[in-house]
XYZ file of C-alpha atoms in Angstrom:
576
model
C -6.797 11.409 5.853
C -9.664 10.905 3.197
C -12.457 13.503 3.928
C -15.091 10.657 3.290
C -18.949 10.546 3.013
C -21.071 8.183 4.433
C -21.009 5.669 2.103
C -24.775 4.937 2.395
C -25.169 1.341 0.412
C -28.653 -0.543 0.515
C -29.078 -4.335 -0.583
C -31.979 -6.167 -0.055
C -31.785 -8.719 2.858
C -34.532 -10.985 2.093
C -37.811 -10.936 -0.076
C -39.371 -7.675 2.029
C -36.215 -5.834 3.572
C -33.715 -3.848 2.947
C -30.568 -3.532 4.746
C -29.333 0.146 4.657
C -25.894 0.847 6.266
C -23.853 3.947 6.228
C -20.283 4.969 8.038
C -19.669 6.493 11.009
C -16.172 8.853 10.541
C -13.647 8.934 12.701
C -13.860 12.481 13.867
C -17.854 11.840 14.546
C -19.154 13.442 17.599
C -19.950 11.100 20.510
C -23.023 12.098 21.022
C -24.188 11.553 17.141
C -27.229 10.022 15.704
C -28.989 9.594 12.323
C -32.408 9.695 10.600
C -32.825 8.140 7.467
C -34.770 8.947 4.478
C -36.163 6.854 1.677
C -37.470 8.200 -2.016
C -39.636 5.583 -4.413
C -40.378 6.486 -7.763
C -43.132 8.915 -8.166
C -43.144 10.621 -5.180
C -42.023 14.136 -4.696
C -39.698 14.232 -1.318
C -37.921 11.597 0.464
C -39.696 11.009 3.879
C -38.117 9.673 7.070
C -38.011 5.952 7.934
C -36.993 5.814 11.214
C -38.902 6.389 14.369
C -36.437 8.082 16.848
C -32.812 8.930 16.030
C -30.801 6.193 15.653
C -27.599 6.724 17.939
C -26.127 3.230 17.881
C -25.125 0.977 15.266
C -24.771 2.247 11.511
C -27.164 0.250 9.938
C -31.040 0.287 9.645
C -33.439 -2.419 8.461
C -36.231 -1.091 6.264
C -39.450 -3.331 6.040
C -41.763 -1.334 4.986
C -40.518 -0.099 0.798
C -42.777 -1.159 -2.088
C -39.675 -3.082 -3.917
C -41.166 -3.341 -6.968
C -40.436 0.591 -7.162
C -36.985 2.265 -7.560
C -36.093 3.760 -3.980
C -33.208 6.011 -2.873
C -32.175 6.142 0.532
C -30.439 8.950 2.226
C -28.788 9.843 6.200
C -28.627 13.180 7.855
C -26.425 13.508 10.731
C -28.261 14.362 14.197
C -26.056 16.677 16.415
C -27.603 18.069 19.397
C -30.667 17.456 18.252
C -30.660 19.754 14.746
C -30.227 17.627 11.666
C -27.276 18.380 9.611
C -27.113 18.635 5.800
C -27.693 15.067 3.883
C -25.599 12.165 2.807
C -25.656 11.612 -0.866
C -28.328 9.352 -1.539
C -27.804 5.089 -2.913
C -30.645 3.995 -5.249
C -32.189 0.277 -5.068
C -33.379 -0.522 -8.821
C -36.796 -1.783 -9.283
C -37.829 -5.320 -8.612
C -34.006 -5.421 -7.597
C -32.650 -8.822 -6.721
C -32.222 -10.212 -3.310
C -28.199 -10.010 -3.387
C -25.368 -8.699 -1.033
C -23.611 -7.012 -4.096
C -23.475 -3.946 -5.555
C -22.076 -4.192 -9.423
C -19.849 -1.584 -10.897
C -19.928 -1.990 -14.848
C -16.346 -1.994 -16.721
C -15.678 -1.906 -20.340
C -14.874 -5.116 -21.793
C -11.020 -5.930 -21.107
C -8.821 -8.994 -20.011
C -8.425 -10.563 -16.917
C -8.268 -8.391 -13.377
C -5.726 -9.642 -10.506
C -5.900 -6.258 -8.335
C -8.629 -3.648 -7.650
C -7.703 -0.254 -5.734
C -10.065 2.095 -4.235
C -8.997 5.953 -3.428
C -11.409 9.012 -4.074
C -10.199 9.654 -7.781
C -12.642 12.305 -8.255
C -13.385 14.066 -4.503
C -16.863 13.260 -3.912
C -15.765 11.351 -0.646
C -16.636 8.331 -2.274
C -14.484 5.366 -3.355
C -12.996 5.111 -7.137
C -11.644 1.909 -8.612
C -8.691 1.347 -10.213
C -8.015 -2.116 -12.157
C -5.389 -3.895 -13.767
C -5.237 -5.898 -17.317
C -3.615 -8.831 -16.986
C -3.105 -8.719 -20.851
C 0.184 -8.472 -22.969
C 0.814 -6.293 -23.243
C -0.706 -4.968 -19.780
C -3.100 -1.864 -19.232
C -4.709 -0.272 -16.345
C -7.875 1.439 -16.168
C -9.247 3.875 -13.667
C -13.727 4.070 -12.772
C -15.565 6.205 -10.837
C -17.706 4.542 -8.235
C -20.517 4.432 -11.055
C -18.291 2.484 -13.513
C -17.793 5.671 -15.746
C -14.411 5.179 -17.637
C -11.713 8.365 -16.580
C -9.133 6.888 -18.357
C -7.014 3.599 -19.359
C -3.152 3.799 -19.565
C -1.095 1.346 -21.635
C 2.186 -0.348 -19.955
C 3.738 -1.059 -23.427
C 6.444 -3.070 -24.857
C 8.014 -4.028 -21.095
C 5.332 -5.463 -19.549
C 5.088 -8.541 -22.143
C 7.583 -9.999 -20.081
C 4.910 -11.378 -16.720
C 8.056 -13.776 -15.686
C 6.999 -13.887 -11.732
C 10.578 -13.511 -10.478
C 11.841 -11.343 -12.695
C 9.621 -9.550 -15.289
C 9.875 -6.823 -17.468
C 10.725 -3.099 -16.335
C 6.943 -2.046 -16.485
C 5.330 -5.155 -16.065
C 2.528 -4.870 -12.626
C 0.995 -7.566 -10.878
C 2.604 -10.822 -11.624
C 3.938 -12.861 -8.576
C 4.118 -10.877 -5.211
C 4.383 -8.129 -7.534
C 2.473 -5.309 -7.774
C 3.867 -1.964 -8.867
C 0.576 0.438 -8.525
C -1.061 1.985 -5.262
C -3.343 4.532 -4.616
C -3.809 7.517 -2.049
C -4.067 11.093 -1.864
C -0.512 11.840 -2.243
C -1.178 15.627 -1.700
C -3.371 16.071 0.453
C -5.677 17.947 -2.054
C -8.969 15.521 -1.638
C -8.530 13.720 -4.779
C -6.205 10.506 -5.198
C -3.555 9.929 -7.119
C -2.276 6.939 -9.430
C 1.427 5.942 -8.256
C 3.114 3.685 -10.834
C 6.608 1.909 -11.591
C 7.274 2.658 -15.231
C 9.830 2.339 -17.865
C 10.254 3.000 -21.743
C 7.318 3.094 -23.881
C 4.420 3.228 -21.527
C 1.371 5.272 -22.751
C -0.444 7.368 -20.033
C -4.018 8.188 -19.416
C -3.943 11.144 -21.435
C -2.186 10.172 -24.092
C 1.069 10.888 -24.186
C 3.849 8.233 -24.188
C 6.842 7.986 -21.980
C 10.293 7.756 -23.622
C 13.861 6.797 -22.451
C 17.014 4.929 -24.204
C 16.956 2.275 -22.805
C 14.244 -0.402 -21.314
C 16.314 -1.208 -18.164
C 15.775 1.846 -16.633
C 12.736 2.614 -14.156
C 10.884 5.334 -13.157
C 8.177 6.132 -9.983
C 5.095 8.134 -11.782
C 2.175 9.832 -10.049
C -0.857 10.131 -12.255
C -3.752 12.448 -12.483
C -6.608 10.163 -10.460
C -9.043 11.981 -13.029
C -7.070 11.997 -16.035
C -4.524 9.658 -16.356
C -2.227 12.549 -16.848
C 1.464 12.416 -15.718
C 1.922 15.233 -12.647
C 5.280 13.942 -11.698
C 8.170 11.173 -12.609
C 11.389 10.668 -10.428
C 14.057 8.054 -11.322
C 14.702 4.556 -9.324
C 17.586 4.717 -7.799
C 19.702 2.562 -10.070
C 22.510 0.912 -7.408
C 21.390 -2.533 -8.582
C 20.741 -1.913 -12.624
C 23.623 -4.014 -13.723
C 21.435 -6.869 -12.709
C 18.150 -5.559 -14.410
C 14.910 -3.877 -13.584
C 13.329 -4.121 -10.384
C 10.000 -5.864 -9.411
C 7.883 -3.872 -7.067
C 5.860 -3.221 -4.645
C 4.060 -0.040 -3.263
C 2.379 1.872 -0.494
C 1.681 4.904 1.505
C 2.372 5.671 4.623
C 2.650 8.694 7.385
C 6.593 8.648 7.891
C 6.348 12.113 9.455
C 2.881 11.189 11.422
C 1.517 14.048 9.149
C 2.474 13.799 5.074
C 1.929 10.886 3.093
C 4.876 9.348 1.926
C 5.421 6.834 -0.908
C 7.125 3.607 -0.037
C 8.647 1.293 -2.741
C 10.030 -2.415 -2.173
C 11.959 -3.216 -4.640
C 14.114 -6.406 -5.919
C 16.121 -8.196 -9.015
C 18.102 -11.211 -9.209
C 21.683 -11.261 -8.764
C 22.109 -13.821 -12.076
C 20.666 -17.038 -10.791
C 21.276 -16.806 -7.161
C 20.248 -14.528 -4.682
C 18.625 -10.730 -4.768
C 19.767 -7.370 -4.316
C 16.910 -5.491 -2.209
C 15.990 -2.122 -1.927
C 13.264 0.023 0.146
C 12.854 3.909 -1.037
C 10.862 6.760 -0.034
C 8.704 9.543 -1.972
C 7.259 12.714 -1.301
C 4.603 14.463 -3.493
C 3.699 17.762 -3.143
C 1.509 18.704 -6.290
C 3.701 19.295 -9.239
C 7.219 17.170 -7.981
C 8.321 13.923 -6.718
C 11.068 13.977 -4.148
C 12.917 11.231 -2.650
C 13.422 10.907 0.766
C 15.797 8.591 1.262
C 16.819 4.716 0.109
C 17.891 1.701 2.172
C 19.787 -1.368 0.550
C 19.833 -4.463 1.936
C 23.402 -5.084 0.753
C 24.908 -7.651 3.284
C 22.833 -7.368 6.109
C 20.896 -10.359 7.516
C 17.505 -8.716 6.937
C 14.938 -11.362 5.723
C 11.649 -10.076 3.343
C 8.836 -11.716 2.493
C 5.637 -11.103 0.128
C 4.176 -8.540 2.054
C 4.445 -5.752 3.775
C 3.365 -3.530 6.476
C 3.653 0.380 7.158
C 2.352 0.917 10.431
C 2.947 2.856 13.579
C 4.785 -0.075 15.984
C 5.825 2.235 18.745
C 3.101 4.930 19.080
C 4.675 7.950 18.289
C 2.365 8.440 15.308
C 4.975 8.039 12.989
C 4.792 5.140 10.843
C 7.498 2.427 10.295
C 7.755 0.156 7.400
C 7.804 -3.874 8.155
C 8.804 -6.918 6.134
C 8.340 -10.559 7.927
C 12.282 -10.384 8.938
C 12.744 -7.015 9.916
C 11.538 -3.309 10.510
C 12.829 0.096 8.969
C 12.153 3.353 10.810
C 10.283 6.074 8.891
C 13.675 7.817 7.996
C 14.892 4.511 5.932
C 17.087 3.204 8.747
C 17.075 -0.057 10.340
C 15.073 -0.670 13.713
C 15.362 -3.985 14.382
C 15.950 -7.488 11.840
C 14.675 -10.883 13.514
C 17.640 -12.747 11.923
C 19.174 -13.559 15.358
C 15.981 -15.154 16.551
C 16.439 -17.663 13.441
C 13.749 -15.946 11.866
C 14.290 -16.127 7.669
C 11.911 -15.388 4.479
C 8.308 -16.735 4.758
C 5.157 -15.809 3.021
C 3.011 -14.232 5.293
C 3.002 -11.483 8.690
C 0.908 -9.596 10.427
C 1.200 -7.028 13.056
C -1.729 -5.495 14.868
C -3.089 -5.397 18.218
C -3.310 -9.231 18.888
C -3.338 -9.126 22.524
C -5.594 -6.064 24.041
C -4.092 -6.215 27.459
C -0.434 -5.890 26.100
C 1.175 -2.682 25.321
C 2.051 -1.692 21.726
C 1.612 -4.013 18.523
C 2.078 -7.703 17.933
C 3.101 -9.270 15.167
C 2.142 -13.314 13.934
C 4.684 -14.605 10.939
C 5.072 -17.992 9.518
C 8.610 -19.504 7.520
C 9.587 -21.304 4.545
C 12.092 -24.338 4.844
C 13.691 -22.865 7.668
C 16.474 -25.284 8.493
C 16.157 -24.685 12.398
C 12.457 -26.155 11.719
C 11.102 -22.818 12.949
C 7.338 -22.550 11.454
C 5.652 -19.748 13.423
C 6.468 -16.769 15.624
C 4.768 -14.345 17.856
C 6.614 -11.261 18.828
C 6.417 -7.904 20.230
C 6.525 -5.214 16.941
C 7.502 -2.171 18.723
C 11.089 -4.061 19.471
C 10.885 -7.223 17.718
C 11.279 -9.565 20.996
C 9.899 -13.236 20.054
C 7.341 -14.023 22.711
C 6.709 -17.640 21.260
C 7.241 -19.680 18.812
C 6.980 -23.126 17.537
C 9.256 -25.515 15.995
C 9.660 -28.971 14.539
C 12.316 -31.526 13.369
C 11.721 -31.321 10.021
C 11.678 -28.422 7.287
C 8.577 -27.279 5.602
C 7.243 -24.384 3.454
C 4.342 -23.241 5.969
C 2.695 -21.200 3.208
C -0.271 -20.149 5.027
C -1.148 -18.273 8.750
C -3.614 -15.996 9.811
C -4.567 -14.035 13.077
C -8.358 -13.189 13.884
C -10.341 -13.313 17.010
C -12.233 -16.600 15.885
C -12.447 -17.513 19.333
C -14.635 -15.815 21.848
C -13.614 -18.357 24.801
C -10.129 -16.906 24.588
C -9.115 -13.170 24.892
C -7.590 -11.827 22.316
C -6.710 -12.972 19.325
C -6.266 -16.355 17.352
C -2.875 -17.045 15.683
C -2.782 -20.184 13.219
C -0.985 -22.051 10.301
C -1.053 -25.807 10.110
C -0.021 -27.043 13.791
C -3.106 -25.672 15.533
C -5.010 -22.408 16.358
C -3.175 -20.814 19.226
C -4.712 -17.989 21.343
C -1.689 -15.745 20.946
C -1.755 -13.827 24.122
C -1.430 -17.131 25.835
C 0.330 -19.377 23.030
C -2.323 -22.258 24.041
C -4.326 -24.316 21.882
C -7.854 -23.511 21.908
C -8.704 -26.666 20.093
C -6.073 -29.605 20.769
C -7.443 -31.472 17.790
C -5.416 -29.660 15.544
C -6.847 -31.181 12.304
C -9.910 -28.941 12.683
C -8.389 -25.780 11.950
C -9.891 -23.586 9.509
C -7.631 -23.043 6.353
C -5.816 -19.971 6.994
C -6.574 -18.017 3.902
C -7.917 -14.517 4.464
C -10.305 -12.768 7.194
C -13.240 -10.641 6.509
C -15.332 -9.105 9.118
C -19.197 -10.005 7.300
C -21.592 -10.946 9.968
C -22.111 -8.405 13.110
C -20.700 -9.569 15.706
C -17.434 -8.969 16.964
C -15.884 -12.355 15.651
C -13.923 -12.502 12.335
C -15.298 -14.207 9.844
C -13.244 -16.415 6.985
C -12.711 -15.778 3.489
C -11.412 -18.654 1.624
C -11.560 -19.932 -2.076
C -14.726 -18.093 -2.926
C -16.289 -18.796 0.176
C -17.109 -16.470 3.485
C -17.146 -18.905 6.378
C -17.385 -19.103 10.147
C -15.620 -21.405 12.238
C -17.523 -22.420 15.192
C -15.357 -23.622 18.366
C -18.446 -25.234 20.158
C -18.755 -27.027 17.075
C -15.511 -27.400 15.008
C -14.978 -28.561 11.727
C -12.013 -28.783 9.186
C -12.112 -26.621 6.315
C -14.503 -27.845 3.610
C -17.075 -28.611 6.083
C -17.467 -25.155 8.301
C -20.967 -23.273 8.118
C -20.875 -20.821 4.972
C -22.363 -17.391 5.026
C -21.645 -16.610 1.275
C -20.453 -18.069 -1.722
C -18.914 -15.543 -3.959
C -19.463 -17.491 -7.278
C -23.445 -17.849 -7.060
C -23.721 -14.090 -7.501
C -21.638 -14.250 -10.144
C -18.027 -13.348 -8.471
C -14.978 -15.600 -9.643
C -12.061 -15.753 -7.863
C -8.645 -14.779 -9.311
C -5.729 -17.576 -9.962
C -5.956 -20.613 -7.355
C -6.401 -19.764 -4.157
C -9.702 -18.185 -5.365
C -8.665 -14.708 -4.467
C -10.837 -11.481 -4.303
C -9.241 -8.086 -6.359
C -9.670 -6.140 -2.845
C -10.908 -6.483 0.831
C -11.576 -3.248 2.390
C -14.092 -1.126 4.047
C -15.457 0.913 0.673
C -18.668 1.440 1.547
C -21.746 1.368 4.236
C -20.698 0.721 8.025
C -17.512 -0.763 9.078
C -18.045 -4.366 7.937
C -15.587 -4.909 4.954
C -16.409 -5.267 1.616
C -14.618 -7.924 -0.915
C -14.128 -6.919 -4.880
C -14.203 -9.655 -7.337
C -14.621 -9.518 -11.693
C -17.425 -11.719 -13.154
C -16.259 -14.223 -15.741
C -16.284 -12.129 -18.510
C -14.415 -9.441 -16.488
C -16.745 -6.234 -17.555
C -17.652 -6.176 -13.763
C -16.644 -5.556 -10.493
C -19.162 -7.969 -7.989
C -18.617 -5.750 -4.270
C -19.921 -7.845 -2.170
C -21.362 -5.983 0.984
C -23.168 -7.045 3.949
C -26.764 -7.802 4.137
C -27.244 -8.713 8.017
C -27.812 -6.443 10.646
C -25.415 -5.152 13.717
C -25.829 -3.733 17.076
C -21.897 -2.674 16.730
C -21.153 0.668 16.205
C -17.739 1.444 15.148
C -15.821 4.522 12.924
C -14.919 2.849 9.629
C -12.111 1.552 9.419
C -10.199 3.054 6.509
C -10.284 6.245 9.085
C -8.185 3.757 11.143
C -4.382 4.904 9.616
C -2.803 1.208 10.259
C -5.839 -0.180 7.863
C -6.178 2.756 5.121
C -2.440 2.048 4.919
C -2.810 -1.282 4.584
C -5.558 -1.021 1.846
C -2.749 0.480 -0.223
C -0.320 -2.730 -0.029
C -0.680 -5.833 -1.940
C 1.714 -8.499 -2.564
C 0.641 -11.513 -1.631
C -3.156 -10.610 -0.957
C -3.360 -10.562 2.943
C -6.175 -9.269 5.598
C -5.637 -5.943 6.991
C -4.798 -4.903 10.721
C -6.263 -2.254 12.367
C -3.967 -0.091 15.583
C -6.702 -1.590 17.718
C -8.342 -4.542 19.430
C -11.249 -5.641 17.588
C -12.459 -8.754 18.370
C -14.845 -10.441 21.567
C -14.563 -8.550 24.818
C -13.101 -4.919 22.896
C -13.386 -1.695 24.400
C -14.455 1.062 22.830
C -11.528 2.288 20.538
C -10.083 5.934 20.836
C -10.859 8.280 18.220
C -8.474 8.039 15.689
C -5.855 10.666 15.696
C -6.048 12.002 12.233
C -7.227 15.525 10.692
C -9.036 15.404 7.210
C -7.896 16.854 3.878
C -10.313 19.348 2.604
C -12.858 18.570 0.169
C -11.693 17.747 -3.404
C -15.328 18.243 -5.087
């Protein structure tokens, strides 16, 4: 995985503090600690902050700068007592304003639907890429400063932003997506992975031909450049019926290499879809397939998302969709189909219930005609522990899972007939109009709780004092600092942990879209935790879109956790 820095972020937490945080990696001794060092303007060296070596939490409260000068603010690692060599170092402007945000400038462009992070450039830091939701499309890719590496133009075929089916190099329009980003080499600097066709124009120039405009390709891009380092053909069993929507991921199919994964679908004239799942390998100069799976006749229901995660522990990584579960090597594991379980908009699967073994997974349906609404099941075999049903048919649309909770071990499980301790399948409020809306979960605030992220809002939901959305207690609102959500539901561009300790971070554009607004945290925790893109279930899952859903982690986290295992992961060398 990503050999990462520390991600040191400071943001001033009220008129005379500032809140620095930092990450702790996931190969981190036990035993190690942290002094940290602040620079203002004008002096010579950085000086040391902290009293005694801090050996708990990430995170350190300085109340003592002279804010109306520029300070920098630096960690170096304490192992057995010797200081190690410093973090890079995160400058606080000036007189800067009390805000949890840190602002990445972008040229001036049209709307933004999707952010990805990766470490374009090997500094151990996270990189941006965006997309232009213009016709015809574009994306560009940043460094974490907001310098420009390169833009790349989707051409002709992406004019066509039909949601169901659009044009053969159209990105990010329905539960579309068609770009991801990872180190897809292993080399410490992350690559661009793109669905292309006819007339696109890449980052360095250079425009990609082929007869026809039907006709699809996989492309990996130069993180720095833009540059095409390898193109492989989409398998085209279904191209009498068109080009293929898509989306993509990464994932460890081997437990060791990344691999590529690509869901892909078109419309069989106006009835139903072909489907199609596919596997890439990228070693540095060439794109290899692994292997395909079609759907063909099998009753194997998808969704809007998906999942590559580990379900059975082996440390090889399957690949899930909300009806069913492929191995790593593209065959089928397991399809819920004979538990009456059919397409629906959202899943999950993480570790739900912390005294279970293995994975769990949470989905929800759409007009099911058994009146089936929401399941809990076990992922490693897909055997339905619960679920809950009703006489008549309805599009659930929403569900989320989250210790929200702490009466209840384990975590919550909700859509709209109650919030459900999953482990138990019991209501832990039987006034079921009180549930929060289940949009998205963000982990904000310090304690061990999840937090809600909803319409441009993070909230908490209180169960000693419970209230229906609209009314719970609000932590943040995105749009006062100058964040705007995307389309209706008031979406963020990206939720992951970019930066600081392992609290999670949510991307949005300003209104005239020239900006990314990150908003980070600004309170204090006594919980000290690896990040969690070193957690491989999560980094995976920060390369998946879709319909924009929270990310799972391999591990309990939530009230009443234990201490999670070090991650089982080696780093890539340095890319810098």
């Amino acid at each position: 995985m990503e050999h990462l820095g520390r991600g040191v972020v400071a943001v001033r937490s009220s008129s005379t503090d500032v809140l620095v945080t930092w990450r702790l990696l996931g190969l981190d001794p036990d035993g190690i600690g942290f002094n940290v060092y602040r620079k203002a303007t004008g002096e010579a060296n950085s000086h040391k902050i902290n009293a005694e070596v801090l050996t708990g939490a990430t995170n350190f409260l300085d109340t003592t700068a002279d804010l109306t000068r520029t300070n920098s603010y630096r960690v170096r690692p304490v192992i057995n007592g010797k200081e190690q060599p410093s973090s890079a170092s995160f400058t606080l402007t000036a007189s800067h304003a009390q805000e949890p945000v840190v602002r990445v400038p972008l040229q001036a462009g049209g709307p933004i639907k999707f952010t990805w992070a990766g470490d374009l450039d090997g500094d151990g830091e996270y990189d941006y890429v965006v997309d232009r939701q213009t016709s015809p499309q574009s994306i560009e890719a940043y460094r974490s400063d907001g310098t420009l590496l390169w833009q790349m133009d989707l051409g002709v075929n992406s004019t066509n932003q039909n949601n169901i089916e659009p044009g053969s190099s159209a990105v990010d329009v329905g539960h579309w997506d068609g770009v991801t980003v990872q180190d897809l080499d292993s080399d410490g600097r992350a690559e661009v992975a793109i669905r292309i066709a006819n007339g696109v124009t890449f980052g360095d120039g250079k425009k990609f031909t082929y007869s026809d405009d039907t006709h699809q390709f996989i492309a990996v891009l130069d993180g720095q450049t833009g540059a095409a380092r390898a193109t492989a053909p989409v398998p085209d069993d279904y191209i009498d019926d068109g080009p293929m929507g898509a989306r993509l991921g990464v994932g460890y199919l081997d437990g060791k290499t990344p691999s590529l994964v690509a869901y892909m679908k078109n419309r069989v004239g106006s009835a139903g879809f072909n489907l199609m799942y596919a596997a890439w390998r990228f070693n540095g100069s060439t794109l290899t397939r692994q292997w395909k799976w079609l759907r063909g006749n099998q009753d194997a229901a998808d969704g809007h998302n998906t999942r590559i995660v580990d379900v059975d522990g082996d440390g090889m990584d399957e690949i899930a969709e909300i009806g069913f579960v492929l191995n790593g090597d593209g065959t089928l594991r397991y399809s819920l189909a004979s538990q009456g379980v059919i397409h629906g908009d959202r899943f999950y699967i993480g570790k739900m219930d912390p005294d279970r073994p293995g994975l769990q997974g949470y989905g929800i349906q759409q007009d099911n005609a058994g009146g089936l609404r929401e399941y809990y099941y076990d992922a490693t075999n897909g055997e339905i522990i619960w679920k809950h049903s009703a006489d008549d048919i309805v599009d659930v649309g929403r569900g989320l899972v989250g210790d929200i909770d702490p009466r209840h071990k384990g975590m919550e499980a909700w859509s709209f007939s109650g919030i459900y301790n999953a482990p138990t399948n019991k209501l832990t409020e039987p006034d079921t109009a009180l549930s929060p809306w289940p949009a998205l979960g963000i982990w904000w605030d310090g304690d061990l709780g999840m937090e809600l992220l909803n319409n441009e809002r993070i909230e908490k939901w209180d169960p000693d004092n419970p209230q229906p959305s609209g009314s719970l207690p609000r932590l943040l609102t995105t749009y006062k600092y100058g964040g705007i959500g995307v389309d209706s539901p008031g979406n963020p561009t990206l939720v992951g942990d970019l930066m600081g300790d392992w609290r999670e971070e949510a991307v949005y554009p300003n209104v005239d879209h020239d900006e990314l607004v990150i908003f980070t945290t600004d309170r204090p925790t006594d919980t000290r935790l690896y990040t969690l893109a070193h957690n491989p279930a999560y980094r995976n899952a920060m390369t998946l879109k879709g319909y924009l859903q929270s990310h799972e982690l391999d591990y309990y986290l939530g009230n009443g956790m234990s201490i999670p295992p070090r991650p089982k992961i080696t780093y890539t060398h340095s890319g810098s």
